């Protein structure tokens, strides 16, 4: 490694590979199905709403707030590692070579969100007869400038204050951003210039303060670790992330499902796996989220055949994910040394997954009865969940045995 | 009959073996120290004994049974305390003890009596409802030790037991080991704390580069090295220097 530019280049390449590795699981999983249905439904509702928009809605203010909301959080992506606090310490003067590239990536990675908001807002602006082509062009350029300023300012603020009180800075920038967007949409050029100058002054203030402070390695390293951990937690909903330690919650309100043990009568693996499923956030929330989505599908998808496909896909996703979470990774666990663990553990994983899927089927039948009344449809829905879950569990078991 | 018997065990993580024809045994009521430098093969030997790795050659018997002959009986005959405490983050201290009791088929009344005594010995009575995230490293180690002792098997396999324990914890552990060996249990203990090993172990096995270089009581080792007043530290250093010299010549 000859320079910090090369350090950034090498880390960035590895980071992109890591993102790609996990995102392929995220977007081929059940999220893709949910996104497809949700975007379709939202697009349809939005186009219907645009045909007859409420006249008293302050559209310009609303869109200015939305654009401000999509640009004011600009957490820097630095890719710094814990060892940098030691090894990069003597290179602090050369660090801008590294951070300028980090900030460029932060900017480009955050750009799609405000641009999507802008594109979605365009038909609404036309419906309310706000702006013209040149105004839209200017608004687009302003979005880019505001995001760039947000990224730079948040970085400088964090550098100057070691990240303390970052929400105060974010609030100020949210207000400034909203006023800038509103000034363009309401064609008030003087306000635009005044706010832009205020923004410039605000940014300059933090730049001056940041220049007098040493680089807070620990803050940026911790920030980066937390950011990656959030990504791994998210990815862990879709696939197993090996180096991620799942967070645990007591969930004593579910104590009914975790009765006190009688060590002579309770099976060790059943005792352990029930607690693993209920108290590990990943497994519990994943199953609950998929079950709630399935119930919402039953309640809001008007065509039964589409609802059948939807709940079937989610039953498959929740059965397979529950199995994978309970099987755990390759790490050593004390129960690997328990007598008869080879036979008992797979049987209990199978049984527990089956039980939680029965529960899902029961909840689907109740939702179906609410939606369709006492008819065949709710029971067909329940049967679909049971059959697909059972098939998934058995096929995955056979695969495991092979 | 030996409680643990290793005969010409060769093994490792890949085709190139880490262990070369390792042979030793442990008799009933013996506390045997497994001593070696980092990378000498202590943990690999232990992994082979507890059944996490299959030997490429040779045989391991616990209570006269190999893992392949009867895995359940083999596993019931020992409990293991790893170097790094490995707990279930989703279980409380009490649940760890209950889980161990269920796995090893301990009756409820015996479980209650044994766990109460262990909790008192290791001063953990007030932490029964705590989750591992609230434990220090030493407390985590104590949970592992209590679970291992709860099962009361014929053989205890302990890897670096003193790391992270406070002086009172070390004293409690040594007291428990003494009491259990007096009651007929056997212990295989891997450690770098040579002074403690010298003081408490009935026999020492010196492992170097995957082979047993010497074994026996302290007196046997002193005679073998021709150093009647040497401590275990002195003998160990003499052995490694001798081995290095042999390699050079």
XYZ file of C-alpha atoms in Angstrom:
651
model
C 0.000 0.000 0.000
C 1.729 3.193 -1.112
C -0.843 5.756 -0.205
C -4.143 6.323 1.535
C -5.726 6.530 -1.909
C -4.787 2.895 -2.472
C -5.984 1.961 1.020
C -9.393 3.446 0.201
C -9.446 1.762 -3.218
C -8.704 -1.661 -1.762
C -11.221 -1.310 1.075
C -13.897 0.031 -1.224
C -13.519 -2.960 -3.563
C -13.865 -5.396 -0.671
C -16.798 -3.439 0.760
C -18.687 -3.599 -2.552
C -18.102 -7.347 -2.744
C -19.404 -7.737 0.805
C -22.520 -5.685 -0.039
C -23.113 -7.681 -3.200
C -22.645 -10.952 -1.338
C -25.466 -10.244 1.078
C -27.775 -8.125 -1.087
C -28.206 -11.024 -3.513
C -29.896 -12.934 -0.677
C -31.949 -9.908 0.374
C -33.449 -9.247 -3.054
C -34.037 -12.846 -4.063
C -35.838 -13.610 -0.813
C -39.311 -12.795 0.368
C -38.503 -9.058 0.398
C -38.572 -9.092 -3.407
C -42.116 -10.528 -3.363
C -43.255 -8.054 -0.723
C -41.628 -5.144 -2.583
C -43.243 -6.197 -5.852
C -46.702 -6.270 -4.317
C -46.184 -3.133 -2.204
C -44.737 -0.971 -5.012
C -47.477 -2.144 -7.379
C -50.215 -1.379 -4.854
C -48.685 1.977 -3.831
C -48.210 3.049 -7.495
C -51.787 2.150 -8.322
C -53.180 4.043 -5.282
C -50.972 7.092 -6.022
C -52.125 7.289 -9.652
C -55.771 7.007 -8.530
C -55.188 9.727 -5.900
C -53.590 12.050 -8.481
C -56.784 11.934 -10.600
C -58.646 13.804 -7.888
C -56.200 15.543 -5.545
C -57.550 17.335 -2.419
C -57.453 21.078 -3.255
C -56.485 22.309 0.209
C -53.251 20.238 0.567
C -50.152 22.521 0.873
C -48.331 20.517 -1.816
C -45.212 22.729 -2.124
C -44.558 22.641 1.633
C -45.264 18.917 1.794
C -42.800 18.119 -1.011
C -40.187 20.507 0.432
C -40.437 18.615 3.749
C -40.187 15.242 1.992
C -37.085 16.337 0.055
C -35.540 17.753 3.239
C -36.273 14.474 5.036
C -34.513 12.529 2.285
C -31.356 14.677 2.414
C -30.685 15.713 6.018
C -29.330 12.398 7.420
C -25.865 12.058 5.902
C -23.916 9.607 8.105
C -20.427 9.355 6.590
C -19.361 5.966 5.253
C -15.642 5.921 6.062
C -14.826 2.170 5.996
C -12.413 2.832 8.887
C -11.316 -0.194 10.936
C -10.365 -0.481 14.633
C -6.672 -0.906 13.798
C -6.699 2.478 11.994
C -6.729 4.219 15.387
C -3.152 2.961 15.722
C -1.784 2.598 12.196
C -3.294 5.715 10.598
C -2.492 7.949 13.577
C 0.826 9.200 12.124
C -0.906 9.859 8.770
C -3.475 12.328 10.072
C -2.254 15.154 7.815
C -2.652 12.967 4.749
C -6.068 11.726 5.864
C -8.103 14.140 3.629
C -6.957 12.040 0.626
C -8.871 9.159 2.244
C -11.851 11.052 3.677
C -12.566 12.992 0.466
C -13.076 9.665 -1.310
C -15.169 8.401 1.586
C -17.380 11.490 1.380
C -17.763 11.134 -2.397
C -18.997 7.564 -1.900
C -21.293 8.706 0.935
C -22.786 11.306 -1.414
C -23.354 8.925 -4.343
C -24.730 6.152 -2.114
C -27.311 8.536 -0.648
C -28.272 10.240 -3.913
C -30.839 7.676 -5.187
C -33.310 8.337 -2.327
C -33.899 12.111 -2.911
C -33.925 11.507 -6.681
C -36.671 8.886 -6.271
C -38.615 11.335 -4.076
C -38.131 14.018 -6.769
C -39.341 11.726 -9.597
C -42.360 10.565 -7.571
C -43.155 14.187 -6.632
C -43.163 15.450 -10.239
C -46.706 14.220 -11.126
C -47.991 15.657 -7.852
C -46.393 19.052 -8.589
C -48.011 18.988 -12.050
C -51.374 18.034 -10.523
C -51.152 21.098 -8.259
C -49.781 23.235 -11.113
C -46.637 24.076 -9.164
C -43.443 24.969 -11.070
C -42.366 24.595 -14.660
C -39.645 22.720 -16.537
C -36.884 25.252 -15.633
C -38.032 25.190 -11.966
C -37.903 21.376 -11.945
C -34.414 21.524 -13.474
C -33.307 23.969 -10.791
C -34.911 21.807 -8.089
C -32.970 18.783 -9.366
C -29.668 20.711 -9.223
C -30.556 22.002 -5.761
C -31.201 18.446 -4.510
C -27.676 17.483 -5.617
C -26.135 20.607 -4.040
C -28.075 20.229 -0.776
C -27.130 16.575 -0.406
C -23.463 17.381 -1.067
C -23.593 20.188 1.533
C -25.331 17.869 4.032
C -22.691 15.171 3.616
C -19.833 17.662 4.045
C -21.450 19.479 6.985
C -22.366 16.360 8.944
C -18.794 15.071 8.531
C -17.306 18.394 9.691
C -19.732 18.602 12.614
C -18.836 15.071 13.725
C -15.124 15.813 13.358
C -15.419 19.011 15.405
C -17.596 17.510 18.161
C -16.664 13.816 18.110
C -20.247 13.186 17.051
C -21.767 14.683 20.224
C -25.193 16.280 19.588
C -25.353 15.277 15.921
C -29.166 15.438 15.973
C -28.975 19.165 16.770
C -26.938 19.651 13.594
C -29.340 17.432 11.664
C -32.345 19.439 12.868
C -30.746 22.722 11.759
C -29.923 21.256 8.345
C -33.421 19.788 8.018
C -34.921 23.255 8.517
C -32.436 24.895 6.124
C -32.952 22.187 3.475
C -36.754 22.448 3.714
C -36.614 26.257 3.380
C -34.328 26.002 0.335
C -36.632 23.526 -1.450
C -39.704 25.556 -0.544
C -38.066 28.759 -1.835
C -37.520 27.153 -5.259
C -41.011 25.594 -5.416
C -42.673 28.888 -4.432
C -40.275 30.902 -6.660
C -38.942 33.144 -3.882
C -35.418 33.902 -5.031
C -34.495 36.309 -2.215
C -35.326 33.692 0.429
C -33.326 31.136 -1.583
C -30.218 33.372 -1.615
C -30.553 34.300 2.096
C -30.942 30.674 3.207
C -28.117 29.539 0.915
C -25.849 32.160 2.507
C -26.926 31.055 5.989
C -26.109 27.454 5.019
C -22.701 28.550 3.746
C -21.986 30.351 7.018
C -23.116 27.352 9.044
C -20.885 24.983 7.046
C -17.909 27.378 7.281
C -18.338 27.568 11.075
C -17.948 23.798 11.436
C -15.147 23.675 8.895
C -13.133 26.164 10.977
C -13.862 24.290 14.200
C -13.099 20.908 12.621
C -9.716 22.147 11.352
C -8.606 22.887 14.908
C -9.528 19.410 16.217
C -7.555 16.151 15.914
C -9.289 13.492 13.838
C -11.621 11.553 16.201
C -10.673 8.052 15.015
C -12.614 6.311 17.751
C -15.870 8.084 16.925
C -15.678 7.350 13.199
C -14.559 3.749 13.777
C -17.452 3.134 16.178
C -19.850 4.783 13.734
C -18.606 2.522 10.946
C -18.872 -0.606 13.104
C -22.436 0.269 14.101
C -23.347 0.941 10.483
C -21.965 -2.383 9.276
C -23.583 -4.188 12.207
C -26.987 -2.710 11.222
C -26.418 -3.926 7.662
C -25.433 -7.406 8.864
C -28.480 -7.542 11.151
C -30.691 -6.608 8.198
C -28.972 -9.171 5.933
C -29.312 -11.754 8.692
C -33.099 -11.622 8.250
C -32.570 -13.175 4.820
C -29.461 -15.299 5.159
C -27.055 -16.416 7.822
C -24.342 -13.876 8.567
C -21.544 -15.888 10.217
C -19.803 -13.211 12.307
C -23.000 -11.666 13.609
C -23.995 -12.227 17.187
C -27.741 -12.099 17.476
C -29.228 -9.731 20.010
C -31.289 -11.253 22.795
C -34.480 -10.079 24.553
C -36.011 -11.753 27.598
C -39.592 -11.597 26.264
C -40.942 -12.714 29.610
C -44.465 -11.914 28.332
C -44.101 -15.113 26.303
C -43.297 -17.056 29.463
C -46.327 -19.266 28.776
C -44.360 -20.864 25.921
C -41.255 -21.236 28.126
C -42.546 -22.926 31.298
C -40.225 -23.621 34.240
C -38.301 -26.806 33.704
C -38.592 -30.063 35.529
C -35.191 -31.477 34.702
C -36.414 -35.073 34.757
C -39.337 -34.558 32.403
C -38.236 -31.767 30.053
C -36.219 -32.594 26.961
C -32.938 -30.653 26.827
C -33.095 -29.778 23.120
C -36.756 -28.761 23.277
C -35.975 -26.539 26.306
C -33.003 -24.942 24.539
C -34.557 -24.473 21.088
C -37.768 -22.883 22.385
C -35.740 -20.281 24.245
C -33.432 -19.768 21.275
C -36.423 -19.150 18.987
C -38.325 -16.835 21.324
C -35.432 -14.851 22.821
C -33.221 -14.387 19.745
C -34.401 -11.209 18.041
C -33.512 -12.361 14.531
C -35.534 -15.578 14.586
C -38.464 -14.196 16.558
C -38.981 -10.946 14.661
C -38.401 -12.618 11.305
C -41.172 -15.144 11.913
C -43.505 -12.521 13.418
C -42.915 -10.058 10.573
C -43.607 -12.678 7.905
C -46.737 -13.833 9.762
C -48.035 -10.247 10.086
C -47.330 -9.631 6.377
C -49.199 -12.801 5.563
C -52.193 -11.680 7.669
C -52.140 -8.260 5.970
C -52.099 -10.062 2.623
C -55.215 -12.033 3.631
C -56.954 -8.841 4.809
C -56.051 -6.507 1.951
C -55.473 -8.556 -1.224
C -58.907 -8.605 -2.864
C -58.265 -11.548 -5.239
C -58.148 -14.911 -3.370
C -55.823 -16.553 -5.925
C -53.238 -13.755 -5.491
C -53.646 -14.033 -1.705
C -53.040 -17.818 -1.936
C -49.747 -17.254 -3.805
C -48.732 -14.484 -1.384
C -49.332 -16.471 1.817
C -47.800 -19.590 0.252
C -44.597 -17.710 -0.597
C -44.410 -16.276 2.925
C -45.099 -19.685 4.532
C -42.160 -21.086 2.553
C -39.954 -18.140 3.565
C -40.819 -18.352 7.275
C -40.427 -22.168 7.432
C -37.040 -22.160 5.701
C -35.709 -19.191 7.674
C -36.860 -20.654 11.001
C -35.142 -23.945 10.163
C -31.925 -22.159 9.205
C -31.870 -19.985 12.314
C -32.486 -22.924 14.639
C -29.844 -25.057 12.962
C -27.291 -22.356 13.755
C -23.849 -21.944 12.254
C -20.695 -24.019 12.449
C -19.617 -22.512 15.747
C -18.984 -24.758 18.727
C -21.919 -25.029 21.136
C -21.900 -26.985 24.379
C -24.889 -29.073 23.292
C -22.689 -30.614 20.573
C -21.181 -32.661 23.412
C -24.489 -33.702 24.980
C -25.325 -37.410 24.901
C -27.594 -38.357 21.937
C -27.456 -34.836 20.480
C -27.176 -36.158 16.882
C -30.661 -37.672 16.995
C -32.430 -35.299 19.405
C -31.509 -31.901 17.957
C -32.682 -32.352 14.318
C -35.953 -33.913 15.549
C -36.637 -30.990 17.889
C -35.778 -28.389 15.206
C -38.219 -30.147 12.886
C -40.918 -30.258 15.581
C -40.572 -26.626 16.695
C -40.642 -25.307 13.108
C -43.738 -27.372 12.484
C -45.429 -25.938 15.590
C -44.730 -22.289 14.786
C -46.015 -22.865 11.247
C -49.208 -24.417 12.653
C -49.590 -21.267 14.700
C -49.132 -19.192 11.542
C -51.784 -21.302 9.771
C -54.186 -20.764 12.706
C -53.708 -16.994 12.582
C -54.221 -16.996 8.798
C -57.499 -18.911 9.201
C -58.716 -16.348 11.785
C -57.785 -13.460 9.448
C -59.484 -15.307 6.561
C -62.673 -15.766 8.607
C -62.693 -12.012 9.371
C -62.228 -11.184 5.690
C -64.330 -13.833 3.940
C -66.744 -14.999 6.654
C -67.482 -18.666 7.325
C -66.590 -20.167 3.938
C -64.100 -22.534 2.315
C -61.540 -19.796 1.471
C -60.089 -19.257 5.008
C -59.565 -23.004 5.426
C -57.959 -23.298 1.988
C -55.599 -20.512 3.096
C -54.735 -22.361 6.303
C -54.225 -25.590 4.346
C -51.852 -23.809 1.926
C -49.698 -22.593 4.844
C -49.631 -26.076 6.388
C -48.888 -27.974 3.159
C -46.149 -25.587 1.988
C -44.563 -25.433 5.453
C -44.621 -29.210 5.840
C -43.185 -29.747 2.345
C -40.430 -27.180 3.015
C -39.493 -28.783 6.343
C -39.439 -32.333 4.948
C -37.566 -31.467 1.750
C -35.021 -29.411 3.647
C -34.613 -32.307 6.110
C -33.963 -34.765 3.271
C -31.429 -32.357 1.761
C -29.691 -32.070 5.135
C -29.506 -35.868 5.456
C -27.987 -36.208 1.952
C -8.910 -50.204 33.556
C -7.855 -46.692 32.546
C -10.595 -44.026 32.505
C -9.009 -42.363 29.462
C -6.734 -44.256 27.121
C -5.099 -42.794 24.003
C -3.234 -45.298 21.810
C -1.012 -43.970 18.998
C -3.395 -41.130 18.135
C -2.448 -39.303 14.948
C -4.636 -36.457 13.817
C -5.086 -32.828 12.827
C -7.140 -30.385 10.804
C -5.876 -31.457 7.382
C -4.018 -34.410 5.925
C -0.805 -33.158 7.479
C -1.126 -34.361 11.073
C -0.634 -32.107 14.080
C -0.532 -35.044 16.516
C 1.969 -37.858 15.963
C 1.164 -41.187 17.622
C 0.186 -39.653 20.949
C -0.270 -42.260 23.676
C -1.097 -41.795 27.347
C -3.695 -42.887 29.836
C -5.374 -41.586 32.974
C -6.315 -43.861 35.832
C -9.245 -43.521 38.228
C -8.794 -40.639 40.693
C -5.802 -39.102 38.872
C -5.321 -35.410 38.072
C -3.091 -35.269 35.014
C -1.609 -32.063 33.567
C -1.228 -31.678 29.797
C 1.581 -29.188 29.338
C 2.936 -27.635 26.158
C 3.862 -24.416 24.391
C 1.370 -22.560 22.190
C 0.827 -24.765 19.141
C 2.169 -27.910 20.833
C -1.117 -29.741 20.126
C -2.874 -29.558 23.515
C -6.194 -28.218 22.200
C -6.069 -30.572 19.196
C -5.540 -33.518 21.566
C -8.544 -32.371 23.625
C -10.712 -31.927 20.505
C -9.931 -35.498 19.512
C -10.774 -36.774 22.998
C -14.137 -34.974 23.204
C -15.151 -36.263 19.774
C -15.090 -32.984 17.847
C -12.292 -34.342 15.627
C -11.761 -37.854 14.302
C -8.284 -39.334 14.687
C -6.545 -40.232 11.420
C -4.961 -43.146 13.233
C -4.977 -44.810 16.651
C -7.816 -45.105 19.162
C -9.294 -43.205 22.102
C -11.297 -44.936 24.801
C -13.176 -43.420 27.727
C -14.260 -46.014 30.287
C -13.360 -48.719 27.763
C -15.658 -47.372 25.036
C -14.662 -45.599 21.800
C -16.817 -42.844 20.284
C -17.727 -45.049 17.307
C -18.795 -47.950 19.522
C -21.296 -45.983 21.647
C -21.362 -42.200 21.199
C -23.982 -41.648 23.922
C -22.111 -43.659 26.580
C -18.810 -42.040 25.507
C -20.248 -38.535 25.907
C -21.940 -39.279 29.226
C -18.559 -40.261 30.662
C -16.947 -36.825 30.522
C -17.614 -33.127 30.794
C -15.521 -30.413 29.211
C -14.584 -26.874 30.183
C -13.226 -24.987 27.142
C -10.537 -22.311 27.316
C -12.967 -19.626 26.128
C -16.322 -19.761 27.936
C -19.074 -20.582 25.452
C -22.517 -19.846 26.848
C -25.989 -19.549 25.374
C -26.706 -15.827 25.301
C -30.447 -16.602 25.442
C -30.295 -18.643 28.683
C -30.021 -17.432 32.275
C -27.531 -18.961 34.691
C -30.249 -21.176 36.196
C -31.346 -22.294 32.736
C -27.752 -23.263 31.870
C -27.689 -25.500 34.934
C -31.142 -26.931 34.148
C -30.136 -27.636 30.553
C -27.056 -29.549 31.712
C -29.144 -31.550 34.194
C -31.643 -32.475 31.449
C -28.892 -33.463 29.010
C -27.134 -35.721 31.521
C -30.339 -37.167 33.020
C -29.848 -35.852 36.565
C -32.905 -36.307 38.852
C -34.567 -33.082 40.096
C -33.676 -33.457 43.806
C -30.040 -34.262 43.055
C -29.921 -31.336 40.635
C -31.224 -28.937 43.282
C -28.707 -30.166 45.889
C -25.703 -30.154 43.538
C -26.481 -26.789 41.978
C -27.043 -25.127 45.387
C -23.625 -26.350 46.584
C -21.850 -25.225 43.395
C -23.549 -21.815 43.390
C -22.410 -21.284 46.963
C -18.863 -22.481 46.285
C -18.476 -20.127 43.304
C -20.434 -17.277 44.940
C -23.022 -17.072 42.154
C -26.243 -17.627 44.159
C -27.502 -14.099 43.552
C -27.036 -14.263 39.787
C -29.391 -17.114 38.931
C -31.604 -14.962 36.715
C -28.758 -13.153 34.969
C -28.070 -13.539 31.251
C -24.474 -14.063 30.036
C -24.300 -10.531 28.586
C -24.144 -9.272 32.196
C -21.327 -11.618 33.226
C -17.618 -10.795 33.324
C -15.217 -13.252 31.663
C -14.473 -14.849 35.023
C -18.184 -15.279 35.793
C -18.740 -16.861 32.390
C -15.931 -19.285 33.158
C -17.551 -20.070 36.509
C -20.846 -20.930 34.747
C -18.971 -23.379 32.507
C -17.196 -24.902 35.503
C -20.446 -25.299 37.456
C -22.178 -26.964 34.485
C -19.263 -29.376 34.066
C -19.211 -30.256 37.783
C -23.000 -30.625 37.941
C -22.903 -33.685 35.685
C -20.395 -35.510 37.956
C -18.951 -37.677 35.179
C -16.022 -40.097 35.439
C -13.667 -37.725 33.594
C -13.260 -33.941 33.514
C -11.425 -32.392 30.569
C -10.383 -28.849 31.346
C -8.620 -26.524 28.909
C -6.723 -23.605 30.504
C -9.071 -23.396 33.508
C -7.415 -20.496 35.330
C -7.688 -17.859 32.587
C -9.976 -15.050 33.726
C -10.696 -16.499 37.197
C -10.035 -14.372 40.272
C -7.911 -15.870 43.117
C -11.014 -17.019 45.019
C -12.353 -18.657 41.857
C -9.027 -20.467 41.316
C -9.071 -21.658 44.925
C -12.666 -22.938 44.569
C -11.810 -24.705 41.329
C -8.764 -26.420 42.820
C -10.771 -27.418 45.915
C -13.472 -28.941 43.706
C -10.895 -30.806 41.615
C -9.231 -32.219 44.715
C -12.573 -33.301 46.183
C -13.669 -34.958 42.959
C -10.411 -36.851 42.393
C -10.617 -38.045 46.024
C -14.099 -39.368 45.163
C -12.670 -41.308 42.228
C -13.141 -38.959 39.261
C -10.246 -38.312 36.861
C -9.111 -34.980 35.440
C -7.150 -34.051 32.328
C -6.121 -30.415 32.667
C -4.280 -28.419 30.015
C -2.546 -25.335 31.421
C 0.288 -22.866 31.062
C 0.330 -22.166 34.804
C 3.179 -24.598 35.474
C 3.587 -23.831 39.168
C -0.054 -24.796 39.825
C 0.265 -27.899 37.645
C 3.421 -28.933 39.536
C 1.683 -28.483 42.869
C -1.639 -30.171 42.106
C -1.164 -32.728 39.318
C -0.429 -36.381 40.090
C 1.249 -36.788 36.728
C 2.418 -34.495 33.936
C 2.367 -35.104 30.186
C 4.807 -32.877 28.288
C 3.611 -32.353 24.752
C 5.942 -30.813 22.179
C 5.235 -30.379 18.459
C 2.427 -32.919 18.565
C 4.336 -35.697 20.352
C 4.567 -36.787 23.972
C 8.178 -35.937 24.884
C 7.995 -37.060 28.506
C 5.411 -38.105 31.068
C 5.197 -39.226 34.683
C 5.246 -37.784 38.187
C 7.491 -34.818 38.963
C 10.072 -37.237 40.384
C 9.958 -39.352 37.204
C 10.486 -36.251 35.084
C 13.350 -34.979 37.254
C 15.062 -38.369 36.961
C 14.495 -38.506 33.198
C 16.060 -35.077 32.707
C 18.784 -35.707 35.302
C 17.875 -32.579 37.274
C 16.858 -33.624 40.812
C 15.956 -30.124 42.052
C 14.321 -28.729 38.937
C 10.872 -27.146 38.910
C 8.379 -27.924 36.147
C 9.320 -24.593 34.486
C 13.000 -25.669 34.408
C 12.152 -29.113 33.068
C 9.872 -27.722 30.400
C 12.453 -25.227 29.176
C 15.123 -27.957 29.202
C 12.855 -30.178 27.131
C 12.128 -27.506 24.482
C 15.840 -26.604 24.215
C 16.702 -30.289 23.866
C 14.090 -30.688 21.139
C 15.367 -27.598 19.312
C 18.931 -28.937 19.547
C 17.808 -32.329 18.150
C 16.152 -30.547 15.231
C 19.318 -28.552 14.472
C 21.551 -31.642 14.531
